[in-house]
PDB file of C-alpha atoms in Angstrom:
ATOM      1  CA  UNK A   5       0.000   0.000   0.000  1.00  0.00           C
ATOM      2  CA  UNK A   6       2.656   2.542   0.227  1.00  0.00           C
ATOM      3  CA  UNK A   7       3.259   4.887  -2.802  1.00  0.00           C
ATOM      4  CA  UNK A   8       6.920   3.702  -4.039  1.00  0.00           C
ATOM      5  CA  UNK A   9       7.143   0.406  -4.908  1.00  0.00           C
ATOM      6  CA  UNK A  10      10.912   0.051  -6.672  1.00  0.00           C
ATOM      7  CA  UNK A  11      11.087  -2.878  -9.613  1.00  0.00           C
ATOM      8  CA  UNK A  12      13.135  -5.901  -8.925  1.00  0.00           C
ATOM      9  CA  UNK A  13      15.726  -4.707 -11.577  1.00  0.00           C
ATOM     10  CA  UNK A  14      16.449  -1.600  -9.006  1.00  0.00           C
ATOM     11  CA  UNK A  15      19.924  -3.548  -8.346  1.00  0.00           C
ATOM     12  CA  UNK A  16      20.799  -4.472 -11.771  1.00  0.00           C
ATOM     13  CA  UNK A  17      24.876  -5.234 -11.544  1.00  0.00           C
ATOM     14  CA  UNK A  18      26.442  -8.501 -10.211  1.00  0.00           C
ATOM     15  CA  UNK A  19      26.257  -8.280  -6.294  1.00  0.00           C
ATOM     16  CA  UNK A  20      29.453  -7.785  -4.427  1.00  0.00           C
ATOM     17  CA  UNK A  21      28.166  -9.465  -1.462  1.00  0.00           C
ATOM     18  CA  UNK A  22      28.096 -12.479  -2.493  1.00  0.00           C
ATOM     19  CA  UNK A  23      31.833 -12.705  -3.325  1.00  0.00           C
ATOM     20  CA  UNK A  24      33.063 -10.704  -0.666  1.00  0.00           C
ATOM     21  CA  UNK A  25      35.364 -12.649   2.642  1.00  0.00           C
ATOM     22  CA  UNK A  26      33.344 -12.972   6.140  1.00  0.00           C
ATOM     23  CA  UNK A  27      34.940 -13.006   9.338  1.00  0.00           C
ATOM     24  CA  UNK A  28      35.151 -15.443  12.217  1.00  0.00           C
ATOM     25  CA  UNK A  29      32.580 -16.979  14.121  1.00  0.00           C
ATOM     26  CA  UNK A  30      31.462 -14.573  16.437  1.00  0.00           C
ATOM     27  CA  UNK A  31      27.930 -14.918  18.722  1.00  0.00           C
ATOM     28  CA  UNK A  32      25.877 -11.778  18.305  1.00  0.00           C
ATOM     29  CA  UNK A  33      28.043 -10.194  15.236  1.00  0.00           C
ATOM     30  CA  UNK A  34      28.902 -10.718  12.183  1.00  0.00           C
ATOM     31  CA  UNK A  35      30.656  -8.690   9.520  1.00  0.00           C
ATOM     32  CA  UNK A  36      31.516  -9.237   5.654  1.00  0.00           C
ATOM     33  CA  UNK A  37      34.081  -7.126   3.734  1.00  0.00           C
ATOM     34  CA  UNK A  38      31.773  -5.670   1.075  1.00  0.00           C
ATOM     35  CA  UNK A  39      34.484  -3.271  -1.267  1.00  0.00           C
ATOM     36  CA  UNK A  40      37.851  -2.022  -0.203  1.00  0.00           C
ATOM     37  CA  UNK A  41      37.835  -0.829   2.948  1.00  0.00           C
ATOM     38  CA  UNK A  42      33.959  -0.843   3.508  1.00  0.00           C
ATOM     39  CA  UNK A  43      32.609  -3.531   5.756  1.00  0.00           C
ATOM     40  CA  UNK A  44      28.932  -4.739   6.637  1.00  0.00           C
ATOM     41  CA  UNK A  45      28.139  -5.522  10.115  1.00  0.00           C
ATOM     42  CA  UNK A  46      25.235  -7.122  10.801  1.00  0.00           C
ATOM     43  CA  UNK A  47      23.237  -8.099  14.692  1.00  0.00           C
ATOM     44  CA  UNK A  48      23.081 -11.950  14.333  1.00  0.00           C
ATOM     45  CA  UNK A  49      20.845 -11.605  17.990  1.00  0.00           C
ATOM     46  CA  UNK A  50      18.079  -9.796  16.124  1.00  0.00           C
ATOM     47  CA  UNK A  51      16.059 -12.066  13.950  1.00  0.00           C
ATOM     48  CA  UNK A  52      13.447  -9.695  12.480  1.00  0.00           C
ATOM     49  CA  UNK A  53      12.997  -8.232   8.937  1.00  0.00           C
ATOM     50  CA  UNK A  54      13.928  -5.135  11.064  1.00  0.00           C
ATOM     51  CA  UNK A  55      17.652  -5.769  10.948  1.00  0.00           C
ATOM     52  CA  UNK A  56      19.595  -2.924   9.519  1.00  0.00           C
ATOM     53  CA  UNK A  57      22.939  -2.827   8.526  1.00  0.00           C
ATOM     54  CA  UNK A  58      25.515  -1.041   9.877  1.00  0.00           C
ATOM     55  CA  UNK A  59      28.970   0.000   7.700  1.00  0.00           C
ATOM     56  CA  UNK A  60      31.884   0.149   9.147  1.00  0.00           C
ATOM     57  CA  UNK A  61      34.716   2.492   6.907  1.00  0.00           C
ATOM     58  CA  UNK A  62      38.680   2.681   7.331  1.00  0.00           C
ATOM     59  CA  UNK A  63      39.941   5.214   6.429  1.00  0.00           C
ATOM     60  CA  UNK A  64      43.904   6.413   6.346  1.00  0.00           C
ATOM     61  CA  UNK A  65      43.040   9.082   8.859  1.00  0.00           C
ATOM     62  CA  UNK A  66      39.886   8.545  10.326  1.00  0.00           C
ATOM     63  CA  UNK A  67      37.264   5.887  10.704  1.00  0.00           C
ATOM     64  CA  UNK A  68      33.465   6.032   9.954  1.00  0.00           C
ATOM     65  CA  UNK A  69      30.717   4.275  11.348  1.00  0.00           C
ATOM     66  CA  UNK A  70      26.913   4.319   9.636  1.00  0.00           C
ATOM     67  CA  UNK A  71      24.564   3.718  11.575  1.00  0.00           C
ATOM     68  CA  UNK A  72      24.248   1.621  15.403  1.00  0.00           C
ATOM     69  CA  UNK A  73      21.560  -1.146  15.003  1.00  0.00           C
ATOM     70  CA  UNK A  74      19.193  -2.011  17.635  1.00  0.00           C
ATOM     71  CA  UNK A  75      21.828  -1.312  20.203  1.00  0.00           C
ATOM     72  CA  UNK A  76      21.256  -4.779  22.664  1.00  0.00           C
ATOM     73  CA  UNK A  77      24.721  -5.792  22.834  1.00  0.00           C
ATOM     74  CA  UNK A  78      28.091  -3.977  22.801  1.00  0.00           C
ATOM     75  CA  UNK A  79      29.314  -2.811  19.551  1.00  0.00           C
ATOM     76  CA  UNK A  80      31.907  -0.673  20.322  1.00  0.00           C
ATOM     77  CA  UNK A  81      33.739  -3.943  22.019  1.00  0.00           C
ATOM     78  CA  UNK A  82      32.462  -5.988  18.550  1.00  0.00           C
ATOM     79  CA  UNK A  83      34.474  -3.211  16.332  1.00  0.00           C
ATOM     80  CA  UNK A  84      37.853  -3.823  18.645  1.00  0.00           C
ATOM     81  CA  UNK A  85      37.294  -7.842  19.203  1.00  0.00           C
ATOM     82  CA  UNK A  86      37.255  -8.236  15.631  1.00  0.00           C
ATOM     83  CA  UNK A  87      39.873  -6.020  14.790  1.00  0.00           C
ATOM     84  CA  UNK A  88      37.505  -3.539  12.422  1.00  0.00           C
ATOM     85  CA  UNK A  89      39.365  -0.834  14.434  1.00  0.00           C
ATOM     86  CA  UNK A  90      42.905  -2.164  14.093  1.00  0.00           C
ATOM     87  CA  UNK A  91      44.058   1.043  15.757  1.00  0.00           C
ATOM     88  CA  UNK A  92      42.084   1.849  18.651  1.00  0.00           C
ATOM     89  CA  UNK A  93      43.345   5.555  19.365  1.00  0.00           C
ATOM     90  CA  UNK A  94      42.360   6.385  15.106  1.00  0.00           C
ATOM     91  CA  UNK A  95      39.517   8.848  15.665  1.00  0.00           C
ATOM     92  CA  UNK A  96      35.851   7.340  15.049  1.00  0.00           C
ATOM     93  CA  UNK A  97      33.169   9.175  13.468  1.00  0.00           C
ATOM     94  CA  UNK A  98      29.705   7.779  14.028  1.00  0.00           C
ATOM     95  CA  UNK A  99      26.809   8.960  11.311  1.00  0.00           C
ATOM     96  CA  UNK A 100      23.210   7.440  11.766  1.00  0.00           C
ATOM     97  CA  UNK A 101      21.356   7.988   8.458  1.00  0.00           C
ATOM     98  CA  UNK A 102      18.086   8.418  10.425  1.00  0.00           C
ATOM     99  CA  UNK A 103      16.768   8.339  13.817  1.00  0.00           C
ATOM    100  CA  UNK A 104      14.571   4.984  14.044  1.00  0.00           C
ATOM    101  CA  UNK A 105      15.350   2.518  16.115  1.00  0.00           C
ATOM    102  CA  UNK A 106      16.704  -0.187  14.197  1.00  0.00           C
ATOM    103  CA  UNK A 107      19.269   2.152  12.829  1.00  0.00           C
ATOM    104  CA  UNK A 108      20.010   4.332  16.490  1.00  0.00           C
ATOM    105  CA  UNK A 109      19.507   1.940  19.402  1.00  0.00           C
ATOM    106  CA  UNK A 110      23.261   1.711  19.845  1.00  0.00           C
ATOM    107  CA  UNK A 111      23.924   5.242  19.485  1.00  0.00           C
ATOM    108  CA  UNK A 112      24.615   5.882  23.244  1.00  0.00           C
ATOM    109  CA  UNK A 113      27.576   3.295  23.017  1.00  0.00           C
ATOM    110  CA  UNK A 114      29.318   6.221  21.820  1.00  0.00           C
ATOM    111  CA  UNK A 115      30.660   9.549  22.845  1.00  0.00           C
ATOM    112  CA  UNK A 116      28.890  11.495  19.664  1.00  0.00           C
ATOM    113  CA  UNK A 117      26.885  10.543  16.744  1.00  0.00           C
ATOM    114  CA  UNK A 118      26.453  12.905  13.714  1.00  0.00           C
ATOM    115  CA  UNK A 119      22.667  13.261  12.802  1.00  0.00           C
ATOM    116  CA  UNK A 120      20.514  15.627  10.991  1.00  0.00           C
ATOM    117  CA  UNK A 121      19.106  18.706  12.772  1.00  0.00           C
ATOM    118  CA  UNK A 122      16.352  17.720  11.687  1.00  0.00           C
ATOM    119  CA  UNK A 123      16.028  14.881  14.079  1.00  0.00           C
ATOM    120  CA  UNK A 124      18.839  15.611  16.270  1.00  0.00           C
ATOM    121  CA  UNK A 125      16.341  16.177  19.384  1.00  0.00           C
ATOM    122  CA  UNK A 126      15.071  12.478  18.524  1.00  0.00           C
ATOM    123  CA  UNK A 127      17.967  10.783  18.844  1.00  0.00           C
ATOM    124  CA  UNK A 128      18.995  13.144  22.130  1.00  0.00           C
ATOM    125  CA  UNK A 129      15.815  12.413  24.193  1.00  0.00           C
ATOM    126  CA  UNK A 130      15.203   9.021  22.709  1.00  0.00           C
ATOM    127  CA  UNK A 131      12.022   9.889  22.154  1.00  0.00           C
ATOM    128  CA  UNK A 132      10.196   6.771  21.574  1.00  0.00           C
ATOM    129  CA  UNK A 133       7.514   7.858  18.851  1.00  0.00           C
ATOM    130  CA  UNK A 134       9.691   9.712  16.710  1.00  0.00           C
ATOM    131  CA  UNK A 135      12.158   6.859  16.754  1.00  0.00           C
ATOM    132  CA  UNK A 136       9.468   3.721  16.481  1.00  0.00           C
ATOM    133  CA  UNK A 137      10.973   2.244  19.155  1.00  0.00           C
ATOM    134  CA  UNK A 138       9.965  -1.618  19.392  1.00  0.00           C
ATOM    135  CA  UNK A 139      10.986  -5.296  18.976  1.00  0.00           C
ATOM    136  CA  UNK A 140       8.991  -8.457  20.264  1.00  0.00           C
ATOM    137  CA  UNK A 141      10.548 -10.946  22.466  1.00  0.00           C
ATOM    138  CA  UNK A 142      10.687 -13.710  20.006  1.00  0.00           C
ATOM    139  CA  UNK A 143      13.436 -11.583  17.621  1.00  0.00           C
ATOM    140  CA  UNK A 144      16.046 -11.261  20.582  1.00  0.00           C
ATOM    141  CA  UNK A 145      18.041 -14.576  20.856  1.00  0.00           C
ATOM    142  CA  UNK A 146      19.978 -15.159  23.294  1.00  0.00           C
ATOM    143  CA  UNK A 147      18.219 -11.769  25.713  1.00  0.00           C
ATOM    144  CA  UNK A 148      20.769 -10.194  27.366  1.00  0.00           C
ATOM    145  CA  UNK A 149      19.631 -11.473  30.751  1.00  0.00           C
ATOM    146  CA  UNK A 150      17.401 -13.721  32.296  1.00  0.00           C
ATOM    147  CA  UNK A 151      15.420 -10.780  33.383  1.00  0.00           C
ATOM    148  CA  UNK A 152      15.386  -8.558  29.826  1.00  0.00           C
ATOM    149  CA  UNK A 153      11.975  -7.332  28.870  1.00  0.00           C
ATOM    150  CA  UNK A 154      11.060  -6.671  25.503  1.00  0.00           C
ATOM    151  CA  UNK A 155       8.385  -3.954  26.625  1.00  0.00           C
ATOM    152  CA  UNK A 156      11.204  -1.457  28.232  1.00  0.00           C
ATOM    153  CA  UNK A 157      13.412  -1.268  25.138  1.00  0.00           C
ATOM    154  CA  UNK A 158      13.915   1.773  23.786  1.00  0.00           C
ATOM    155  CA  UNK A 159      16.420   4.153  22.227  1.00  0.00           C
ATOM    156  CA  UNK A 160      18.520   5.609  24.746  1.00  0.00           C
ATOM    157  CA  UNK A 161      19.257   9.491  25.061  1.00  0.00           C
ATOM    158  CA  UNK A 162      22.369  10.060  23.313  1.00  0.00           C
ATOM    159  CA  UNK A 163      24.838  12.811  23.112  1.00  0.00           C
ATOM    160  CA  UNK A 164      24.076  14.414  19.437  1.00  0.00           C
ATOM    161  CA  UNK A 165      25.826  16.493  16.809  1.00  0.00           C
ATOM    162  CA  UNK A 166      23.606  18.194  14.151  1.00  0.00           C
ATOM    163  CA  UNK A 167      24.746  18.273  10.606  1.00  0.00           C
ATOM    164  CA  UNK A 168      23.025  19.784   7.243  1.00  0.00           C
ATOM    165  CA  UNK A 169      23.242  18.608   3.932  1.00  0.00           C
ATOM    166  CA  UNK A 170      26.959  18.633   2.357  1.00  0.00           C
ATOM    167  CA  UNK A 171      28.506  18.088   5.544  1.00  0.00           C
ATOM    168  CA  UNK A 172      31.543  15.965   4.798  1.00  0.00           C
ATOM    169  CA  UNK A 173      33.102  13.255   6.534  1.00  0.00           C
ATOM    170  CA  UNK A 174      37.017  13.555   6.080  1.00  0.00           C
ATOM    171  CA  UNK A 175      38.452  10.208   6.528  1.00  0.00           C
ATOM    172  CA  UNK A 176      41.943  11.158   4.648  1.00  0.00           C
ATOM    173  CA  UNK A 177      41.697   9.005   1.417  1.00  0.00           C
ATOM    174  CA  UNK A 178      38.357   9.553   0.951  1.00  0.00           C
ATOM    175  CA  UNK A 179      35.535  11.718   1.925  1.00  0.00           C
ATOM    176  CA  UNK A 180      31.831  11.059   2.432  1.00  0.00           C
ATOM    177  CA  UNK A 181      29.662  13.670   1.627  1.00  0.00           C
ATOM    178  CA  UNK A 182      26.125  14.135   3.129  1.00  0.00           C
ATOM    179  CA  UNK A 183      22.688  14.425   1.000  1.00  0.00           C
ATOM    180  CA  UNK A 184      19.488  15.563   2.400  1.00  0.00           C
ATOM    181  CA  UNK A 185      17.172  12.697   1.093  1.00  0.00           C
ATOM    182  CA  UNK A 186      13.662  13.484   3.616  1.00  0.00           C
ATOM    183  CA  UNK A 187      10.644  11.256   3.229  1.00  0.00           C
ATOM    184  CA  UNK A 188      11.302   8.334   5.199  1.00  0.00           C
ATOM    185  CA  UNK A 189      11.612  10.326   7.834  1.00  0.00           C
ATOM    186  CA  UNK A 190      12.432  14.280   7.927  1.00  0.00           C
ATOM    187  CA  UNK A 191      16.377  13.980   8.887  1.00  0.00           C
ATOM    188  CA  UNK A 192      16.867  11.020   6.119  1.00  0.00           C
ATOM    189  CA  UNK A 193      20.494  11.137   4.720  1.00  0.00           C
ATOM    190  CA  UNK A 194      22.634   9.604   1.885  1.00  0.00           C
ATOM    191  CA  UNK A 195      26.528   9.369   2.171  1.00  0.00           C
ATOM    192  CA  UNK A 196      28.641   9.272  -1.311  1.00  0.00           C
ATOM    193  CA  UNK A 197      32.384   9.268  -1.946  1.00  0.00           C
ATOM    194  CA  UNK A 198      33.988  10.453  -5.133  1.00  0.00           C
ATOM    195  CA  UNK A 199      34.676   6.951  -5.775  1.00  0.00           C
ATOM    196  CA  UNK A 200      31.227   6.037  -6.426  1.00  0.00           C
ATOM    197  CA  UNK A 201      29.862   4.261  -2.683  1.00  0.00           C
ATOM    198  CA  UNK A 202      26.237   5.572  -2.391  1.00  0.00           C
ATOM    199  CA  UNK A 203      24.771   4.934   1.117  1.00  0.00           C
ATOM    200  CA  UNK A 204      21.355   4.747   0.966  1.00  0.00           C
ATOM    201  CA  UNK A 205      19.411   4.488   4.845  1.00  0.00           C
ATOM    202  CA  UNK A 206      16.241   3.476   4.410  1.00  0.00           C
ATOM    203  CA  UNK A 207      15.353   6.093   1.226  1.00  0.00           C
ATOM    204  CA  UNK A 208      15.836   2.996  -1.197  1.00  0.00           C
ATOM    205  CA  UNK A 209      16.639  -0.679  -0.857  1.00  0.00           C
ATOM    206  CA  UNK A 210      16.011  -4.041  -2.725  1.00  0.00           C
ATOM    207  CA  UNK A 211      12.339  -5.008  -1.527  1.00  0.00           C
ATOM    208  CA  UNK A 212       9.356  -6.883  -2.540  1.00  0.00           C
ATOM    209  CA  UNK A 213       7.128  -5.144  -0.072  1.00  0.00           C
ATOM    210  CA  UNK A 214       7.264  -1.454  -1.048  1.00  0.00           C
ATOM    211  CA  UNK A 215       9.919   1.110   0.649  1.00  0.00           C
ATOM    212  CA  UNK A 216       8.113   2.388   3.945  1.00  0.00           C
ATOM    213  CA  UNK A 217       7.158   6.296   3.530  1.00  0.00           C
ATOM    214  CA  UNK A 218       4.665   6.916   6.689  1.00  0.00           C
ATOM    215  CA  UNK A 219       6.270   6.238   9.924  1.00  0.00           C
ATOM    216  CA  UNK A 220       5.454   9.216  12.173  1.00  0.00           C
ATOM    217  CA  UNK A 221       7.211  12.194  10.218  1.00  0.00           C
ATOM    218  CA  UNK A 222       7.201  10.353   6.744  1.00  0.00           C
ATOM    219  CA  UNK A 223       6.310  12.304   3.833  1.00  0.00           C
ATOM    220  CA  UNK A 224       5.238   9.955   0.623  1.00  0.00           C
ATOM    221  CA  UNK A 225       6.328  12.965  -1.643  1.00  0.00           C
ATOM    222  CA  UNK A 226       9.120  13.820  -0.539  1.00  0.00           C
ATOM    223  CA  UNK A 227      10.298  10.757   0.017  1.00  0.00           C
ATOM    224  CA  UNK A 228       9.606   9.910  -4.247  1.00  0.00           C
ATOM    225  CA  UNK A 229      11.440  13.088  -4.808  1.00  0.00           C
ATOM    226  CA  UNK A 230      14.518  12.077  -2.570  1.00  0.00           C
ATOM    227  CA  UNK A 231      14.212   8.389  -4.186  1.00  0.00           C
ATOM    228  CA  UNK A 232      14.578  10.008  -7.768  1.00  0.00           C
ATOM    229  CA  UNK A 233      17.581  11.653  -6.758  1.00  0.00           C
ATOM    230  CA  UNK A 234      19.571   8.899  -6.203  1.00  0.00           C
ATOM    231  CA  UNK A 235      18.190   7.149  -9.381  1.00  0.00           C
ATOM    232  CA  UNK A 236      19.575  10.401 -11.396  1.00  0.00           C
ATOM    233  CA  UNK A 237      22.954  10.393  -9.454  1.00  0.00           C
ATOM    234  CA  UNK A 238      23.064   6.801 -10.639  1.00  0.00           C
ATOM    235  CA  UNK A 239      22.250   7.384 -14.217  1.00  0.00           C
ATOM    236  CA  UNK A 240      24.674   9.983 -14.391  1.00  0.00           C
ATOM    237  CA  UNK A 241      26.674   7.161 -13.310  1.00  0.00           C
ATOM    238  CA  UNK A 242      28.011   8.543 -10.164  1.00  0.00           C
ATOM    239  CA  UNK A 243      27.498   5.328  -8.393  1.00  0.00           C
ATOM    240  CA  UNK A 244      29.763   2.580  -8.264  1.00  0.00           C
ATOM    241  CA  UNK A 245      28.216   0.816  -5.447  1.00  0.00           C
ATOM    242  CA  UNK A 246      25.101   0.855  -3.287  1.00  0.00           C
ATOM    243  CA  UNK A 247      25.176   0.144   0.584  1.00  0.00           C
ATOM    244  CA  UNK A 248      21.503   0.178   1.397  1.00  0.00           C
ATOM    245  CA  UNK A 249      19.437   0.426   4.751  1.00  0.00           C
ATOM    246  CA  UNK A 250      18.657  -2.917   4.574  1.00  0.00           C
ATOM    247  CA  UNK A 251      18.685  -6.022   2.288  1.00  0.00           C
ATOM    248  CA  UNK A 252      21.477  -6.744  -0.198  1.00  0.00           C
ATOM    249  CA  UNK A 253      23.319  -4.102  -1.776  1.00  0.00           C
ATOM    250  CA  UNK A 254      24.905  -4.108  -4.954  1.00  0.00           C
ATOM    251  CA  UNK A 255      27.964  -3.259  -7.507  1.00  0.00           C
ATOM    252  CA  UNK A 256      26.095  -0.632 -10.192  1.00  0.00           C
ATOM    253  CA  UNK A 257      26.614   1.884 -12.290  1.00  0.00           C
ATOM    254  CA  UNK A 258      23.290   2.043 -13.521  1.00  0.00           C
ATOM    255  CA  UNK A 259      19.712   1.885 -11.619  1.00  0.00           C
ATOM    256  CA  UNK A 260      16.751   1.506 -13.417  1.00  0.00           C
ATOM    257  CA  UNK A 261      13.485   2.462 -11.881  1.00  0.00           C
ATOM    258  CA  UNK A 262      11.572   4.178 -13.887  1.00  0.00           C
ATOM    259  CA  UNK A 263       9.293   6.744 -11.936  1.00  0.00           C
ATOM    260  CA  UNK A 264       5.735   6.009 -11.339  1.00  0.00           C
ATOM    261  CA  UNK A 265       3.308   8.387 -12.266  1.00  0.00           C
ATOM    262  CA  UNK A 266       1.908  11.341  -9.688  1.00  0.00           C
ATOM    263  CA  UNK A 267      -0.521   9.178  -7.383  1.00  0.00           C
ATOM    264  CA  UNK A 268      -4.186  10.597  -7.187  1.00  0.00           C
ATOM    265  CA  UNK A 269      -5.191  11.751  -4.160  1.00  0.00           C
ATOM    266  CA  UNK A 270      -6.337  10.167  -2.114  1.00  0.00           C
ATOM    267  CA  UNK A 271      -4.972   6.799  -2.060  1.00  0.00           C
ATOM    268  CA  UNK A 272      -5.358   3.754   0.022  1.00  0.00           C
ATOM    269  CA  UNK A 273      -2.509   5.187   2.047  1.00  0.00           C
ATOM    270  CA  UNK A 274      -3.438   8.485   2.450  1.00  0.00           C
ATOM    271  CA  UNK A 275      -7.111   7.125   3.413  1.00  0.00           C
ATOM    272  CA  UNK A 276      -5.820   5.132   6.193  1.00  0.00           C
ATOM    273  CA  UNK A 277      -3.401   7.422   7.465  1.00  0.00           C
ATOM    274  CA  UNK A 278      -6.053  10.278   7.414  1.00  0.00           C
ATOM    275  CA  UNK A 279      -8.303   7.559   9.449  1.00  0.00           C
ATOM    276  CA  UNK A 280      -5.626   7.052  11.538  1.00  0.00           C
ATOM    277  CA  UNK A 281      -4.193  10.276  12.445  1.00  0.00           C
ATOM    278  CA  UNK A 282      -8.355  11.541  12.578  1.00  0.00           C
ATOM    279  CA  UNK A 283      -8.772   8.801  16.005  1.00  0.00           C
ATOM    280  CA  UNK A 284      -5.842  10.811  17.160  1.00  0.00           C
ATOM    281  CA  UNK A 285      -3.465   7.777  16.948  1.00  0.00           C
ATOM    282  CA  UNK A 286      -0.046   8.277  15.288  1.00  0.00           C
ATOM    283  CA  UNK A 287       0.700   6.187  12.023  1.00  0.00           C
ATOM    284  CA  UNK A 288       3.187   3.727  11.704  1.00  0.00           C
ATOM    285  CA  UNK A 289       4.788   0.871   8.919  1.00  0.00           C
ATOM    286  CA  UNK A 290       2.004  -0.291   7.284  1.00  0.00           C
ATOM    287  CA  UNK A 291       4.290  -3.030   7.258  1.00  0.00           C
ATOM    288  CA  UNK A 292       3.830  -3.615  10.843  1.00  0.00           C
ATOM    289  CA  UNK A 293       0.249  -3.639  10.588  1.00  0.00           C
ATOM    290  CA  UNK A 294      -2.879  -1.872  11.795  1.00  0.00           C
ATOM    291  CA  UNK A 295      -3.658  -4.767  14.114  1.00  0.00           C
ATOM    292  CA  UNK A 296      -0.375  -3.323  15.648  1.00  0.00           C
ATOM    293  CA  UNK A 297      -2.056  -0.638  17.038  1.00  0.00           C
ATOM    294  CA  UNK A 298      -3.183  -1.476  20.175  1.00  0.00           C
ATOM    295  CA  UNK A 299      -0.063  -3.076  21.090  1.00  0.00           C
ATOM    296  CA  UNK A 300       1.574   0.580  21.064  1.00  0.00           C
ATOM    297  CA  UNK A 301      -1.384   1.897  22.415  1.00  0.00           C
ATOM    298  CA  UNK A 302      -0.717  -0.739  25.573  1.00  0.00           C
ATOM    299  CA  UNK A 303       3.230   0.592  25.445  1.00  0.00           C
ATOM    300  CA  UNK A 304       2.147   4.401  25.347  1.00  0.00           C
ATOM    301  CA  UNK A 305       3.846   4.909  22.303  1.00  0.00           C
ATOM    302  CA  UNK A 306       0.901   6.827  20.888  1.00  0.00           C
TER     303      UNK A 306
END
């Protein structure tokens, strides 16, 4: 039901994570060398279609970190353990590409994280709306004690450091730069280097389901407009390779999704969120459900 629905040939290229070297065995990580330098960590302790993925960039100077996952176990100790950060005094920069949970939960592991102004206060207060905060008991394995309750998670207040669009991260041999890509939520960003690595958030991914454009603060509109710039950086082949949100990424110089037309008003989404928002109940992932509702209405989280 929601308004961008990207075709299956969105990821067109041969996928470089299939070819790429994982690590060893650990019990709640994992991470797989994706291109040179660029790595994707991954929660194994979170079995959901929630889990995000988190990169993990070395630079010659400085190291960046996208995103935090759900934030359960320790990642800072993960990055050391496995030697990701082979030089523990190398500064660490930590970006989130958007406040929700599944992306900022282990934000407060460390002493800053960059994040839109836009959504800076979100990530500061953990505010639990603005950052969907919620797993079920069933997608933690193993809990992190015998005493863990799935009903208190939440993202935890964490010290913030607003940044606007073209901020760059300066890692010495490369340098990210920041795009404003809003829809998803309002503080959505993309990260691209000038060798062609496109991070993505949660703006566009390889799904079957339709990319999510009404959590609380979602705009459908802006959200096609953000989605149709990166198609156009990647037709003016900009884009060497895609590290999305979630999913598979790919190797590609060329994405092909060609723009549905303007969708009359109103849909089926834009009924139900108007019902919704009308009973004075916040919308969330249709992907979650409306039959969710009165769980988060039992949490207070609307």
């Amino acid at each position: 039901m929601t308004l961008l629905k990207p075709s299956l040939k969105i990821f067109s290229c041969v996928n470089r994570f299939s070819s790429s070297v994982s690590n060893k065995i650990h019990p709640l990580y994992k991470h797989t060398q994706v291109s040179e330098n660029v790595f994707l960590i991954q929660e194994k302790y979170f079995i959901s279609w929630n889990l995000a993925n988190i990169f993990f960039i070395r630079g010659s100077d400085r190291d960046l970190l996208v995103d935090t996952g759900v934030g359960i176990f320790n990642l800072p100790a993960y990055l050391t353990s496995a030697q990701l950060r082979n030089a523990p005094d190398k500064p660490l920069d930590v970006v989130l590409t958007h406040a929700h949970f599944d992306h900022s939960g282990g934000a407060h592991q460390f002493s800053k994280v960059f994040i839109h102004k836009l959504e800076d206060e979100t990530v500061k207060t953990g505010n639990r709306r603005m950052t969907a905060s919620w797993v079920t008991r069933e997608e933690v394995v193993p809990k992190p004690t015998g005493t863990w309750n799935h009903l208190e998670y939440r993202v935890l207040p964490s010290k913030v450091f607003p940044i606007e669009n073209n901020f760059e991260f300066d890692l010495g041999d490369r340098t990210f730069k920041v795009l404003h890509i809003p829809g998803h939520s309002p503080g959505s960003i993309a990260l691209i280097d000038e060798i062609g690595v496109l991070i993505t958030g949660d703006t566009l991914y390889k799904t079957s389901h339709g990319l999510i454009d009404w959590y609380p603060g979602s705009s459908c509109y802006r959200m096609r407009s953000s989605v149709e710039k990166l198609v156009n950086l990647c037709r003016q082949h900009k884009v060497e390779t895609i590290l999305p949100g979630h999913n598979q990424g790919s190797g590609t110089s060329r994405v092909y999704w060609p723009p549905p037309p303007p969708p009359p008003l109103p849909t089926d989404v834009f009924k139900l969120k108007t019902v919704v928002n009308s009973e004075g109940i916040y919308s969330i992932s249709i992907s979650k459900g409306i039959c969710e509702l009165s769980r988060w209405r039992s949490q207070k989280l609307i």
